[in-house]
Tab-separated table of N, CA, C and O in Angstrom:
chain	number	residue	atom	x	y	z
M	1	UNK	N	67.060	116.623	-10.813
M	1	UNK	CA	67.239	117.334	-12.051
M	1	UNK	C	65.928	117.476	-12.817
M	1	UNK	O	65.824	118.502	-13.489
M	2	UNK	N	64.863	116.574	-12.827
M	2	UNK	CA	63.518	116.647	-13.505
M	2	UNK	C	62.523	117.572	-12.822
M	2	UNK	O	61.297	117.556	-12.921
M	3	UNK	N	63.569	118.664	-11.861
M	3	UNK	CA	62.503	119.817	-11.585
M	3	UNK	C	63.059	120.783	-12.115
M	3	UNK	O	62.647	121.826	-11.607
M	4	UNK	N	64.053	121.005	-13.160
M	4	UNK	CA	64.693	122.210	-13.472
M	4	UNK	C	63.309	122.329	-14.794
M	4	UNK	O	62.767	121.312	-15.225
M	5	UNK	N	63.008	123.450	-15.169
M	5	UNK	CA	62.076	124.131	-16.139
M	5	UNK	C	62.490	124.904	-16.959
M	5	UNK	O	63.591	125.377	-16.678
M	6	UNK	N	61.777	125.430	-18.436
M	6	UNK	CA	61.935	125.823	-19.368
M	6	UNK	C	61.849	127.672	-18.469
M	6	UNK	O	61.273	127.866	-17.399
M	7	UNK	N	62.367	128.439	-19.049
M	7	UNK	CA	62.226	130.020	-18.615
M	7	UNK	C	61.848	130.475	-19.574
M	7	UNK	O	62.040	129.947	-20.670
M	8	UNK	N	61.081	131.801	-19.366
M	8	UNK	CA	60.743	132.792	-20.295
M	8	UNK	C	59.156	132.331	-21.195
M	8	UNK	O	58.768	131.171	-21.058
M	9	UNK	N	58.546	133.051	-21.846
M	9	UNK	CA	57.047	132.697	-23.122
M	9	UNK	C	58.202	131.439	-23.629
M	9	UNK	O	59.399	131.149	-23.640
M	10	UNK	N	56.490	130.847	-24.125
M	10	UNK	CA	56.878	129.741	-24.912
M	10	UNK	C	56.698	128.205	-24.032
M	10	UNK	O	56.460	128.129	-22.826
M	11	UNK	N	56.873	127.085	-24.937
M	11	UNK	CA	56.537	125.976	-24.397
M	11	UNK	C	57.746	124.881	-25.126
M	11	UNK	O	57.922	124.729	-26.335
M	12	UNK	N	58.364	124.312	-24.199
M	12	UNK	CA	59.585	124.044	-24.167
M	12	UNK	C	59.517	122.611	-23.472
M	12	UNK	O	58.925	122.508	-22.397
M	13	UNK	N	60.213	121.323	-24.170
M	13	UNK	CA	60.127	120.146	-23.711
M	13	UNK	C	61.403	120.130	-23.396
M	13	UNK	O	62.212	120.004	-24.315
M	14	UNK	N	61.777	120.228	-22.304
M	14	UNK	CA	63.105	120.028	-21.765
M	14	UNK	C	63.930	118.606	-21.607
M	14	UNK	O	63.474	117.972	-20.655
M	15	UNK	N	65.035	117.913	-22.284
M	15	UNK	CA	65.696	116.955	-21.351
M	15	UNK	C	66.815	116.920	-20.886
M	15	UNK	O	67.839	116.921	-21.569
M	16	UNK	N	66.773	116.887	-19.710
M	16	UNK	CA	67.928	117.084	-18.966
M	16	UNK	C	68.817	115.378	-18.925
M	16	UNK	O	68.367	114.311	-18.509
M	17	UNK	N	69.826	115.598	-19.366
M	17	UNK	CA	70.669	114.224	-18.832
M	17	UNK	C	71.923	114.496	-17.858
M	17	UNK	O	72.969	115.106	-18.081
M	18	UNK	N	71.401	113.748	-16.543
M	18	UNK	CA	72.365	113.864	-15.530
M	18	UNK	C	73.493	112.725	-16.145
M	18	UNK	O	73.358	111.787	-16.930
M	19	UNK	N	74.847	113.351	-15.288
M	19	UNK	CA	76.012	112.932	-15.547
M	19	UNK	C	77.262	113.525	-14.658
M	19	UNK	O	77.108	114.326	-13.735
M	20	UNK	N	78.317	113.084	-15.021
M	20	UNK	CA	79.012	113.092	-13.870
M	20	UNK	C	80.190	113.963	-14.165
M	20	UNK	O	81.050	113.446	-14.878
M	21	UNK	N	80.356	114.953	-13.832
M	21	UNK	CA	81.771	116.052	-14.034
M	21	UNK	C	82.751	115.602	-14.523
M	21	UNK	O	83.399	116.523	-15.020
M	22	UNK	N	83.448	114.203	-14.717
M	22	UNK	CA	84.609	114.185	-15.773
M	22	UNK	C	83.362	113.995	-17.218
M	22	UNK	O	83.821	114.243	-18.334
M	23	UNK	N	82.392	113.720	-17.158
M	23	UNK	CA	82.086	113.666	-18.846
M	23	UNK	C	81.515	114.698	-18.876
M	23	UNK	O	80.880	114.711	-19.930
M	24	UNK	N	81.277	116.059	-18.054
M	24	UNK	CA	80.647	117.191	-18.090
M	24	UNK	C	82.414	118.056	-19.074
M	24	UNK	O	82.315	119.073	-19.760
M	25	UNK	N	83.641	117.380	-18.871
M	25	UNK	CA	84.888	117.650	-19.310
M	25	UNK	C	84.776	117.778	-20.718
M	25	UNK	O	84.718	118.662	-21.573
M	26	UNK	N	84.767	116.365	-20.601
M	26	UNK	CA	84.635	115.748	-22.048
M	26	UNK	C	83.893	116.215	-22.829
M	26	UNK	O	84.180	116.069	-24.017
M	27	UNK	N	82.790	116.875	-22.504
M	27	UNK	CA	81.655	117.024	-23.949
M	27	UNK	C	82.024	118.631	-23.802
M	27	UNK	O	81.996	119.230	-24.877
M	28	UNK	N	82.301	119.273	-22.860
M	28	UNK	CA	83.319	120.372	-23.004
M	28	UNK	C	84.435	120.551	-23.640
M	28	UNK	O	84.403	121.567	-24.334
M	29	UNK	N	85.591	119.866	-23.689
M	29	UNK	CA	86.364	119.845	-25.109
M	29	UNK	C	85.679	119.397	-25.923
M	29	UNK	O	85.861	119.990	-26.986
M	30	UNK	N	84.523	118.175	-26.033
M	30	UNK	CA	84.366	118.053	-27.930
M	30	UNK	C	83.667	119.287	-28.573
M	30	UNK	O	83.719	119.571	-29.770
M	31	UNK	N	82.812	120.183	-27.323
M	31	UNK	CA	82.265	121.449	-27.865
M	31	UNK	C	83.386	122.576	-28.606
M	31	UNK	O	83.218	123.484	-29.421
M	32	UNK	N	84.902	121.903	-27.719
M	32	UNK	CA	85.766	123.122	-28.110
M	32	UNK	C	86.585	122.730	-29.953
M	32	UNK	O	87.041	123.310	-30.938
M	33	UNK	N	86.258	121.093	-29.308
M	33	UNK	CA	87.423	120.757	-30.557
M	33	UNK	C	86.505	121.027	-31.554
M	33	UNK	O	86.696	121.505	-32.673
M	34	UNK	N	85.464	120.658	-31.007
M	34	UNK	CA	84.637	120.393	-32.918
M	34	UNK	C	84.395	121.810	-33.264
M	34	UNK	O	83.845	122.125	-34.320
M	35	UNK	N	84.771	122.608	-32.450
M	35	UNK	CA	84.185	124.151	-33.632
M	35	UNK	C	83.213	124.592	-33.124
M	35	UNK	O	82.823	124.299	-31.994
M	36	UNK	N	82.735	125.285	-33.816
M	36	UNK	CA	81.531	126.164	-34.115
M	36	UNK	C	80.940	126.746	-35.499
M	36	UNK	O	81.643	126.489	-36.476
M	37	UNK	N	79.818	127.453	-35.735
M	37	UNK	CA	79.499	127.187	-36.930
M	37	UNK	C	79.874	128.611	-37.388
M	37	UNK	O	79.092	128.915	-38.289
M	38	UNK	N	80.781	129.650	-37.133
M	38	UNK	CA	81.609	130.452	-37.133
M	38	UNK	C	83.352	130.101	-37.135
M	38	UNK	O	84.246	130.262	-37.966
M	39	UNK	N	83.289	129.539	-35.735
M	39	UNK	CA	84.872	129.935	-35.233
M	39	UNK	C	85.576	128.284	-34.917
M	39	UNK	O	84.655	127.531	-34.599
M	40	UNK	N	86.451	127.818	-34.923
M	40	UNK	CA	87.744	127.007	-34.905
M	40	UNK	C	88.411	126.967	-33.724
M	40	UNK	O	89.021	128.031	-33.625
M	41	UNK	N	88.591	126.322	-32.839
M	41	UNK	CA	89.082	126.291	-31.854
M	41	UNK	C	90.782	126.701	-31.987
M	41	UNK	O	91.245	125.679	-32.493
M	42	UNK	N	91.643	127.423	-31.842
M	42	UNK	CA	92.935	127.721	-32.175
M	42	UNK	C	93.586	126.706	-31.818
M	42	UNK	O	94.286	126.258	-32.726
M	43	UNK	N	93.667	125.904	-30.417
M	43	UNK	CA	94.646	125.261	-30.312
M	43	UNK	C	94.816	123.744	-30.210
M	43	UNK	O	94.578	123.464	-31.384
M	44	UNK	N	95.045	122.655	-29.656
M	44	UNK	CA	95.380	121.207	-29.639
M	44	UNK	C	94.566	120.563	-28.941
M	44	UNK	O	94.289	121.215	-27.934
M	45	UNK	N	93.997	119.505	-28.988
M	45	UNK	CA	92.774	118.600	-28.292
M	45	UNK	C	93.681	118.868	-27.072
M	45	UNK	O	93.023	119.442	-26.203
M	46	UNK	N	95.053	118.638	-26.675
M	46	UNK	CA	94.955	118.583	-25.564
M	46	UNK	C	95.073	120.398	-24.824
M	46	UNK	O	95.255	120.640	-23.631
M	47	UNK	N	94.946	121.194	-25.673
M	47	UNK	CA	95.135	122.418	-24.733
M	47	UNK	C	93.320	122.608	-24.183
M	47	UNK	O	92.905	123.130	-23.148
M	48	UNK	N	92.562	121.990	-25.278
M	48	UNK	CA	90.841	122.213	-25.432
M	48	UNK	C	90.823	121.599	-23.583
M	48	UNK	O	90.210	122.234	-22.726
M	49	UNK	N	91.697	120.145	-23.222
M	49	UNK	CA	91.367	119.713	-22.573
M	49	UNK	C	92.258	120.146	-21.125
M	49	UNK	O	91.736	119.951	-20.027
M	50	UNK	N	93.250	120.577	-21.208
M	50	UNK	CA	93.608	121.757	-19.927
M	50	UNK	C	92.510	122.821	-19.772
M	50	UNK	O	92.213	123.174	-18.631
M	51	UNK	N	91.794	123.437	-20.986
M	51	UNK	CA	91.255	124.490	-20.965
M	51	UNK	C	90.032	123.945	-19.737
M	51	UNK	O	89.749	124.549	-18.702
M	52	UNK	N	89.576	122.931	-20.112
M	52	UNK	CA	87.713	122.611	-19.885
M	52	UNK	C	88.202	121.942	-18.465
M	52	UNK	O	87.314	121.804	-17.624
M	53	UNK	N	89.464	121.534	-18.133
M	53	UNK	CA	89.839	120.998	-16.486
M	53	UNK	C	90.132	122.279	-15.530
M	53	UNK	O	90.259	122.313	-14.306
M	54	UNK	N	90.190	123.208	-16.389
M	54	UNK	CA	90.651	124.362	-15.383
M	54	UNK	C	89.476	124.681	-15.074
M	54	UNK	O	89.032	124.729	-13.928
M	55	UNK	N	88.788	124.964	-16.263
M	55	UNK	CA	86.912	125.583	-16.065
M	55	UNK	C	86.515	124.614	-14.833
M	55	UNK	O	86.123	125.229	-13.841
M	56	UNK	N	86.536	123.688	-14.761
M	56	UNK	CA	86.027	122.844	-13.892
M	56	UNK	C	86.320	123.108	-12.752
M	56	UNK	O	85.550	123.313	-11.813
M	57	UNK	N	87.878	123.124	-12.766
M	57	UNK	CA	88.869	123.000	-11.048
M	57	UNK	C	88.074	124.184	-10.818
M	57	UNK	O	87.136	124.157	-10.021
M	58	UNK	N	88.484	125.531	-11.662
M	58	UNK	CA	87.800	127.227	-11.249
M	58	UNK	C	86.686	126.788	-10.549
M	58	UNK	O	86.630	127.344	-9.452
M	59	UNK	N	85.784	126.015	-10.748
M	59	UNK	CA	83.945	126.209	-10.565
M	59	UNK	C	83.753	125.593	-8.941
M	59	UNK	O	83.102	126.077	-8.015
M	60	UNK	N	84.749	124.091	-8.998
M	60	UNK	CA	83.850	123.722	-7.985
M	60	UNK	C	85.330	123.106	-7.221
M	60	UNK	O	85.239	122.226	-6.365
M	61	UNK	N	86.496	123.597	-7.581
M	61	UNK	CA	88.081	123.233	-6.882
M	61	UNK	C	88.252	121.627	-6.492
M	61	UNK	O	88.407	120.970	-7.521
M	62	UNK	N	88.265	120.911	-5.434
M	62	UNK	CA	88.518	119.347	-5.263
M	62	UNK	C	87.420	119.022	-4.900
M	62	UNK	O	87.394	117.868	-4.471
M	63	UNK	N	86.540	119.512	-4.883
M	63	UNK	CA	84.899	119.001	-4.581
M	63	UNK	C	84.245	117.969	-6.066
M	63	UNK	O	83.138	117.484	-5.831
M	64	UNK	N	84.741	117.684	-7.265
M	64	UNK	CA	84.527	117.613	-8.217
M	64	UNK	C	83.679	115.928	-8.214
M	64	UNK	O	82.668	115.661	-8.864
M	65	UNK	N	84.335	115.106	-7.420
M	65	UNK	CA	83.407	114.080	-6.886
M	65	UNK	C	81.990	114.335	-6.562
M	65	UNK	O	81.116	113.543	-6.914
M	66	UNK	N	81.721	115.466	-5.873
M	66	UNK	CA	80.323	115.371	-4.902
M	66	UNK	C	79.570	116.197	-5.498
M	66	UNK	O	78.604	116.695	-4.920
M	67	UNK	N	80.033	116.621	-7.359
M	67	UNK	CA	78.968	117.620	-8.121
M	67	UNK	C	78.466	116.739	-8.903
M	67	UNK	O	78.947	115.798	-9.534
M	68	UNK	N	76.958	117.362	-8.726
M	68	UNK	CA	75.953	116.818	-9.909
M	68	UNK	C	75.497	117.916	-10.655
M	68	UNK	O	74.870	118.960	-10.480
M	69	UNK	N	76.188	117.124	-11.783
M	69	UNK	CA	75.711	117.219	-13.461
M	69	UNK	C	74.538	117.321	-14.327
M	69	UNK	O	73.692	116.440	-14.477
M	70	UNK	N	74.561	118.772	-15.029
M	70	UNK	CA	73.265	117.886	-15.972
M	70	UNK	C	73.621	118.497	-17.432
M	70	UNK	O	74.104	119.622	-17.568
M	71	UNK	N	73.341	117.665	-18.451
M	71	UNK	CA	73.446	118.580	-19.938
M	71	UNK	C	72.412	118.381	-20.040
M	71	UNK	O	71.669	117.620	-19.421
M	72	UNK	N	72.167	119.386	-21.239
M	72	UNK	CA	70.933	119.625	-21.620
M	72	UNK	C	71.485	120.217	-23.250
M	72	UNK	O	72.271	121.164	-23.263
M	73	UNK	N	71.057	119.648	-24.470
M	73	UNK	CA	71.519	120.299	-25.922
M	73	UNK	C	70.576	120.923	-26.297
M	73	UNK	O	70.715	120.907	-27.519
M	74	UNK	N	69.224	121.766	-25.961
M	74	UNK	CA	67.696	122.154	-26.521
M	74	UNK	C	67.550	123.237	-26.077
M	74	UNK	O	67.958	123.578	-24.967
M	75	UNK	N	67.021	123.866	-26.772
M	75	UNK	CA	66.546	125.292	-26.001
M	75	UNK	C	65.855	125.465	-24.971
M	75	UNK	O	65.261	124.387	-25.007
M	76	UNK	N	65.366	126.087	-23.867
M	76	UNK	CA	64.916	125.854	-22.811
M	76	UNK	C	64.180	127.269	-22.315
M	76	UNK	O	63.464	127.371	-21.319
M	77	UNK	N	64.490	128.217	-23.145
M	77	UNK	CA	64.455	129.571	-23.039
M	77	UNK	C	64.502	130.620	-23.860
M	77	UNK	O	65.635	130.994	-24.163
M	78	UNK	N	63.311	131.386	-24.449
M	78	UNK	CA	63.142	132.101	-25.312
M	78	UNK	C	65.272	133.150	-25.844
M	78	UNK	O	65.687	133.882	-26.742
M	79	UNK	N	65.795	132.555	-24.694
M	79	UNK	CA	67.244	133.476	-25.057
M	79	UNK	C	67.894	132.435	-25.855
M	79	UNK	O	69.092	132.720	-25.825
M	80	UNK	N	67.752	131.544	-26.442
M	80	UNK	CA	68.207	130.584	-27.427
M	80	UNK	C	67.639	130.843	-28.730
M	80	UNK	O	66.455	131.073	-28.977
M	81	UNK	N	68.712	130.775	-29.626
M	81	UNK	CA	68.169	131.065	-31.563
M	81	UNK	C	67.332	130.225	-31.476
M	81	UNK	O	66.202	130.579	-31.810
M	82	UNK	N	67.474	129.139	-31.118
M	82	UNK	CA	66.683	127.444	-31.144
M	82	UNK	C	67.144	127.287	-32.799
M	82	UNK	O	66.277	126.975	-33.615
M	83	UNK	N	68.609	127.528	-33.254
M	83	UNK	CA	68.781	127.169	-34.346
M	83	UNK	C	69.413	125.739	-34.424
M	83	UNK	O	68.809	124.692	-34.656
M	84	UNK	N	70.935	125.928	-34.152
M	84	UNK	CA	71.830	124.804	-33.818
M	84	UNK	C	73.051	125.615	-32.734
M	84	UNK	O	73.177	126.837	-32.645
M	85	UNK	N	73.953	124.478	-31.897
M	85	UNK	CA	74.581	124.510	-31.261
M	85	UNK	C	74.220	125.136	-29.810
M	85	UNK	O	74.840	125.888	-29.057
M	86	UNK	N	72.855	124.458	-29.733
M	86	UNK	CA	72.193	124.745	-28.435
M	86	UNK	C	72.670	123.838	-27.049
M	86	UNK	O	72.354	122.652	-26.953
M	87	UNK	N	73.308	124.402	-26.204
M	87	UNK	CA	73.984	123.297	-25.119
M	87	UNK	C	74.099	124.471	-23.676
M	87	UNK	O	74.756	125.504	-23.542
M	88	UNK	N	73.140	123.751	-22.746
M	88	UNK	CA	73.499	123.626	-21.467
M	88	UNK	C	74.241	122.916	-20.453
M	88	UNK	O	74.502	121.728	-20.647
M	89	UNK	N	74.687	123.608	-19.186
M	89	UNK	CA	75.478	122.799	-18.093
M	89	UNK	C	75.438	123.355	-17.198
M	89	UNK	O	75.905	124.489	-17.094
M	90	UNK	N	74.728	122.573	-16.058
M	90	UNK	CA	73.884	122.620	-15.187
M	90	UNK	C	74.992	122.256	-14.125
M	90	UNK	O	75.005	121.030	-14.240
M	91	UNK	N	75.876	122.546	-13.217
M	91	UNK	CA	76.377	122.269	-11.968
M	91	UNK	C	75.892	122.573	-10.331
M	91	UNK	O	75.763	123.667	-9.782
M	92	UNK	N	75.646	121.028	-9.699
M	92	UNK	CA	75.344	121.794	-8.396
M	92	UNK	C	76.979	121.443	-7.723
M	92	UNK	O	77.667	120.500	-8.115
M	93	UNK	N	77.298	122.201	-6.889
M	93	UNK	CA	78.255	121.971	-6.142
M	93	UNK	C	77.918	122.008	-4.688
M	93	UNK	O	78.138	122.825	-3.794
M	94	UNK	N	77.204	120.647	-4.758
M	94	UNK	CA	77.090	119.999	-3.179
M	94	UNK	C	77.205	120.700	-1.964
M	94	UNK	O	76.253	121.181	-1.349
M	95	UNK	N	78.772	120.764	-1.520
M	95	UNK	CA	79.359	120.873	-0.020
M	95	UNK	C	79.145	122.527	-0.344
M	95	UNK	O	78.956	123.021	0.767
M	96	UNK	N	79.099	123.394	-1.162
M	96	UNK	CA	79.004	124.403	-0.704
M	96	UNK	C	77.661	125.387	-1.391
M	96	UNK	O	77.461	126.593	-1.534
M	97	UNK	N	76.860	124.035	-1.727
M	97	UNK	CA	75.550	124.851	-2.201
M	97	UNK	C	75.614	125.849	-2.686
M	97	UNK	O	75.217	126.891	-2.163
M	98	UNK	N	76.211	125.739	-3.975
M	98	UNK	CA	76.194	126.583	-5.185
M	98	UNK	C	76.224	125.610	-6.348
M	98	UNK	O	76.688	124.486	-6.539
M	99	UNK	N	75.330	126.779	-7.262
M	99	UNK	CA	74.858	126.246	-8.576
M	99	UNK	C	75.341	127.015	-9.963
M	99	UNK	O	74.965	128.187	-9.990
M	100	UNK	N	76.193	126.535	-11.264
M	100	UNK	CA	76.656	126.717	-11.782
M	100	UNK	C	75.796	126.874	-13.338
M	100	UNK	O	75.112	125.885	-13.602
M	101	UNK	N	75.780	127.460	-13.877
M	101	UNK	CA	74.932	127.075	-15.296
M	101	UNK	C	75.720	127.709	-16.218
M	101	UNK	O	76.351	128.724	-15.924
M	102	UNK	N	75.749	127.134	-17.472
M	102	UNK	CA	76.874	127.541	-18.825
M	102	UNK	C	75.863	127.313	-19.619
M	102	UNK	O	75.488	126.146	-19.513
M	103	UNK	N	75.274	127.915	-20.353
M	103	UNK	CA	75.113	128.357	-21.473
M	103	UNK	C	75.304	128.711	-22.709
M	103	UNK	O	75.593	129.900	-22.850
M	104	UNK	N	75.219	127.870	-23.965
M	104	UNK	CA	75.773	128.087	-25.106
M	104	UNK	C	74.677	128.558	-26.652
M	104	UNK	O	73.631	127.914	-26.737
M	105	UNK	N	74.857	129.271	-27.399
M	105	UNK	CA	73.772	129.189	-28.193
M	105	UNK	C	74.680	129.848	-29.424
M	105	UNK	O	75.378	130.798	-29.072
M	106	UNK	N	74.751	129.494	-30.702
M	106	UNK	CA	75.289	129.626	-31.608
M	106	UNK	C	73.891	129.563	-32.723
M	106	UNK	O	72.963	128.771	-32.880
M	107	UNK	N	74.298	130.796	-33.342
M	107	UNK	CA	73.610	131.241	-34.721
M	107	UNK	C	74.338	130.852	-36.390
M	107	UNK	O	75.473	130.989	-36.847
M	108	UNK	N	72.963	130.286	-36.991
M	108	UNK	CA	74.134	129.779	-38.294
M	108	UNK	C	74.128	131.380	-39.142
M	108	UNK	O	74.372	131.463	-40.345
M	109	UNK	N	73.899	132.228	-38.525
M	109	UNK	CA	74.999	133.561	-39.427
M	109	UNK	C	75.153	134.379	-38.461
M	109	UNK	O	74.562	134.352	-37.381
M	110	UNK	N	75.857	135.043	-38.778
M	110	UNK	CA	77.008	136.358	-37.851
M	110	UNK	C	76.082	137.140	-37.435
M	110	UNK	O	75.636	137.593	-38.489
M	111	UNK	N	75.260	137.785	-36.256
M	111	UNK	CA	74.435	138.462	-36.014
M	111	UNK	C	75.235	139.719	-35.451
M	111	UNK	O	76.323	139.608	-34.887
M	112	UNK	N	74.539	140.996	-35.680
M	112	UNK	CA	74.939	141.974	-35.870
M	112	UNK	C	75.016	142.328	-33.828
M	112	UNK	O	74.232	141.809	-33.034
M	113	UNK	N	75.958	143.135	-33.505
M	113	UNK	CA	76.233	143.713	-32.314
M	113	UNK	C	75.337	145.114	-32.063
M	113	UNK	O	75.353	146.115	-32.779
M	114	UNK	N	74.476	144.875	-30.721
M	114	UNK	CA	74.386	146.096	-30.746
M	114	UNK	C	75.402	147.167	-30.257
M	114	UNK	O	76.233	146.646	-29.513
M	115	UNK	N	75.584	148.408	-30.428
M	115	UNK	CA	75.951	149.361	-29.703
M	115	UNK	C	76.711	149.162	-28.641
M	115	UNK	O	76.058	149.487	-27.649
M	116	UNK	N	78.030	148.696	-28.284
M	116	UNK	CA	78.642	148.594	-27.165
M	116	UNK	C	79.181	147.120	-26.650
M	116	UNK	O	80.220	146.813	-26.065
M	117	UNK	N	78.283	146.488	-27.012
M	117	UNK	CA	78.457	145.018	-27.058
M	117	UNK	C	80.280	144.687	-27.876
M	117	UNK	O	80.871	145.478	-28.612
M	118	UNK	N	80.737	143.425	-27.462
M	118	UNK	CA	81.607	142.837	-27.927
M	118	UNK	C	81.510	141.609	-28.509
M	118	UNK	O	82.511	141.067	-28.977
Protein backbone atom coordinates (compact mmCIF):
# COMPACT_ATOMS: atom_id res chain seq x y z
CA UNK A 1 0.00 0.00 0.00
CA UNK A 2 3.05 2.61 0.60
CA UNK A 3 3.42 2.60 -3.22
CA UNK A 4 0.04 4.03 -4.01
CA UNK A 5 0.79 8.06 -4.89
CA UNK A 6 -0.72 11.38 -4.86
CA UNK A 7 -2.24 12.12 -8.79
CA UNK A 8 -2.46 15.15 -10.66
CA UNK A 9 -0.09 19.08 -9.92
CA UNK A 10 0.54 19.58 -6.56
CA UNK A 11 2.36 17.98 -3.61
CA UNK A 12 0.44 15.75 -1.49
CA UNK A 13 1.51 13.75 1.76
CA UNK A 14 -0.44 10.78 1.49
CA UNK A 15 -1.48 8.20 4.42
CA UNK A 16 -2.73 5.30 3.59
CA UNK A 17 -4.06 2.96 6.49
CA UNK A 18 -4.37 -0.64 5.56
CA UNK A 19 -7.24 -2.58 7.03
CA UNK A 20 -9.39 -5.23 6.65
CA UNK A 21 -12.93 -5.28 4.67
CA UNK A 22 -15.31 -5.77 7.61
CA UNK A 23 -13.89 -2.30 9.05
CA UNK A 24 -13.64 -1.04 5.39
CA UNK A 25 -17.92 -1.75 6.33
CA UNK A 26 -17.89 -0.06 9.21
CA UNK A 27 -16.34 3.28 8.47
CA UNK A 28 -18.70 2.95 5.43
CA UNK A 29 -21.85 3.14 7.43
CA UNK A 30 -20.36 5.71 9.94
CA UNK A 31 -19.71 7.80 6.59
CA UNK A 32 -23.46 7.04 5.90
CA UNK A 33 -24.85 7.48 9.39
CA UNK A 34 -23.03 10.53 10.31
CA UNK A 35 -24.20 12.65 7.31
CA UNK A 36 -22.75 14.94 5.32
CA UNK A 37 -22.23 18.52 5.39
CA UNK A 38 -25.32 18.91 3.05
CA UNK A 39 -27.39 15.71 3.19
CA UNK A 40 -28.76 13.13 6.09
CA UNK A 41 -28.70 9.77 5.52
CA UNK A 42 -32.69 8.83 5.13
CA UNK A 43 -32.72 5.66 6.69
CA UNK A 44 -31.70 3.35 10.01
CA UNK A 45 -28.05 2.47 11.16
CA UNK A 46 -29.09 -0.75 10.29
CA UNK A 47 -30.35 -0.15 6.61
CA UNK A 48 -26.73 2.26 6.34
CA UNK A 49 -25.39 -1.21 7.25
CA UNK A 50 -27.24 -3.66 4.65
CA UNK A 51 -26.48 -0.80 2.35
CA UNK A 52 -22.36 -0.78 2.83
CA UNK A 53 -22.56 -5.09 3.01
CA UNK A 54 -24.12 -5.17 -0.27
CA UNK A 55 -21.49 -2.51 -1.68
CA UNK A 56 -19.04 -4.88 -0.50
CA UNK A 57 -20.69 -8.42 -1.45
CA UNK A 58 -21.32 -6.29 -5.20
CA UNK A 59 -17.36 -5.50 -5.34
CA UNK A 60 -15.56 -8.46 -4.42
CA UNK A 61 -18.75 -11.42 -3.75
CA UNK A 62 -17.22 -14.32 -1.08
CA UNK A 63 -13.70 -13.40 -1.75
CA UNK A 64 -14.04 -10.73 1.09
CA UNK A 65 -11.37 -12.58 3.31
CA UNK A 66 -8.49 -12.39 0.71
CA UNK A 67 -9.14 -8.34 0.03
CA UNK A 68 -6.78 -5.82 1.02
CA UNK A 69 -7.84 -2.64 2.30
CA UNK A 70 -6.74 0.75 2.46
CA UNK A 71 -8.41 4.18 3.75
CA UNK A 72 -7.12 7.05 3.18
CA UNK A 73 -9.25 10.56 4.73
CA UNK A 74 -6.75 13.41 2.71
CA UNK A 75 -6.70 14.61 -0.45
CA UNK A 76 -4.45 12.91 -2.73
CA UNK A 77 -5.44 14.61 -5.92
CA UNK A 78 -5.92 17.96 -7.27
CA UNK A 79 -9.93 16.42 -7.84
CA UNK A 80 -10.50 16.92 -4.05
CA UNK A 81 -11.96 20.51 -2.53
CA UNK A 82 -9.23 19.54 0.13
CA UNK A 83 -11.99 21.15 2.25
CA UNK A 84 -13.66 18.52 4.60
CA UNK A 85 -15.15 15.09 4.15
CA UNK A 86 -12.23 13.91 2.19
CA UNK A 87 -12.23 9.87 2.21
CA UNK A 88 -10.75 7.20 0.12
CA UNK A 89 -11.11 3.25 -0.39
CA UNK A 90 -8.72 1.50 -1.89
CA UNK A 91 -9.76 -2.38 -2.65
CA UNK A 92 -7.54 -5.03 -4.10
CA UNK A 93 -9.44 -8.11 -4.79
CA UNK A 94 -6.76 -10.73 -4.69
CA UNK A 95 -8.05 -14.03 -6.52
CA UNK A 96 -9.22 -12.06 -9.31
CA UNK A 97 -6.83 -9.13 -9.62
CA UNK A 98 -8.97 -6.35 -9.60
CA UNK A 99 -8.76 -3.09 -7.95
CA UNK A 100 -11.53 -1.08 -6.53
CA UNK A 101 -11.27 2.70 -5.50
CA UNK A 102 -14.27 4.91 -3.89
CA UNK A 103 -13.86 8.16 -3.67
CA UNK A 104 -15.51 10.76 -1.61
CA UNK A 105 -15.13 14.58 -1.48
CA UNK A 106 -17.71 16.87 0.02
CA UNK A 107 -17.81 20.75 -0.21
CA UNK A 108 -18.89 22.94 2.82
CA UNK A 109 -21.36 24.83 0.24
CA UNK A 110 -23.62 23.63 -2.55
CA UNK A 111 -21.53 24.01 -5.70
CA UNK A 112 -23.18 24.91 -8.71
CA UNK A 113 -23.80 22.03 -11.65
CA UNK A 114 -22.53 22.40 -14.78
CA UNK A 115 -24.74 22.00 -17.81
CA UNK A 116 -26.01 18.45 -17.85
CA UNK A 117 -24.54 17.18 -14.84
CA UNK A 118 -26.80 15.72 -11.98
Amino acid sequence: MEQIEGLGDGDFEINWAESGPFVAEGVLTHLLVAGGVQNDFPGTVNDARRLTADFTDALIEDRILQAQVAICDQPWSTWFHDEVGEFSLFIYDKPVKRIHLLCLTESGEESELEDGEE
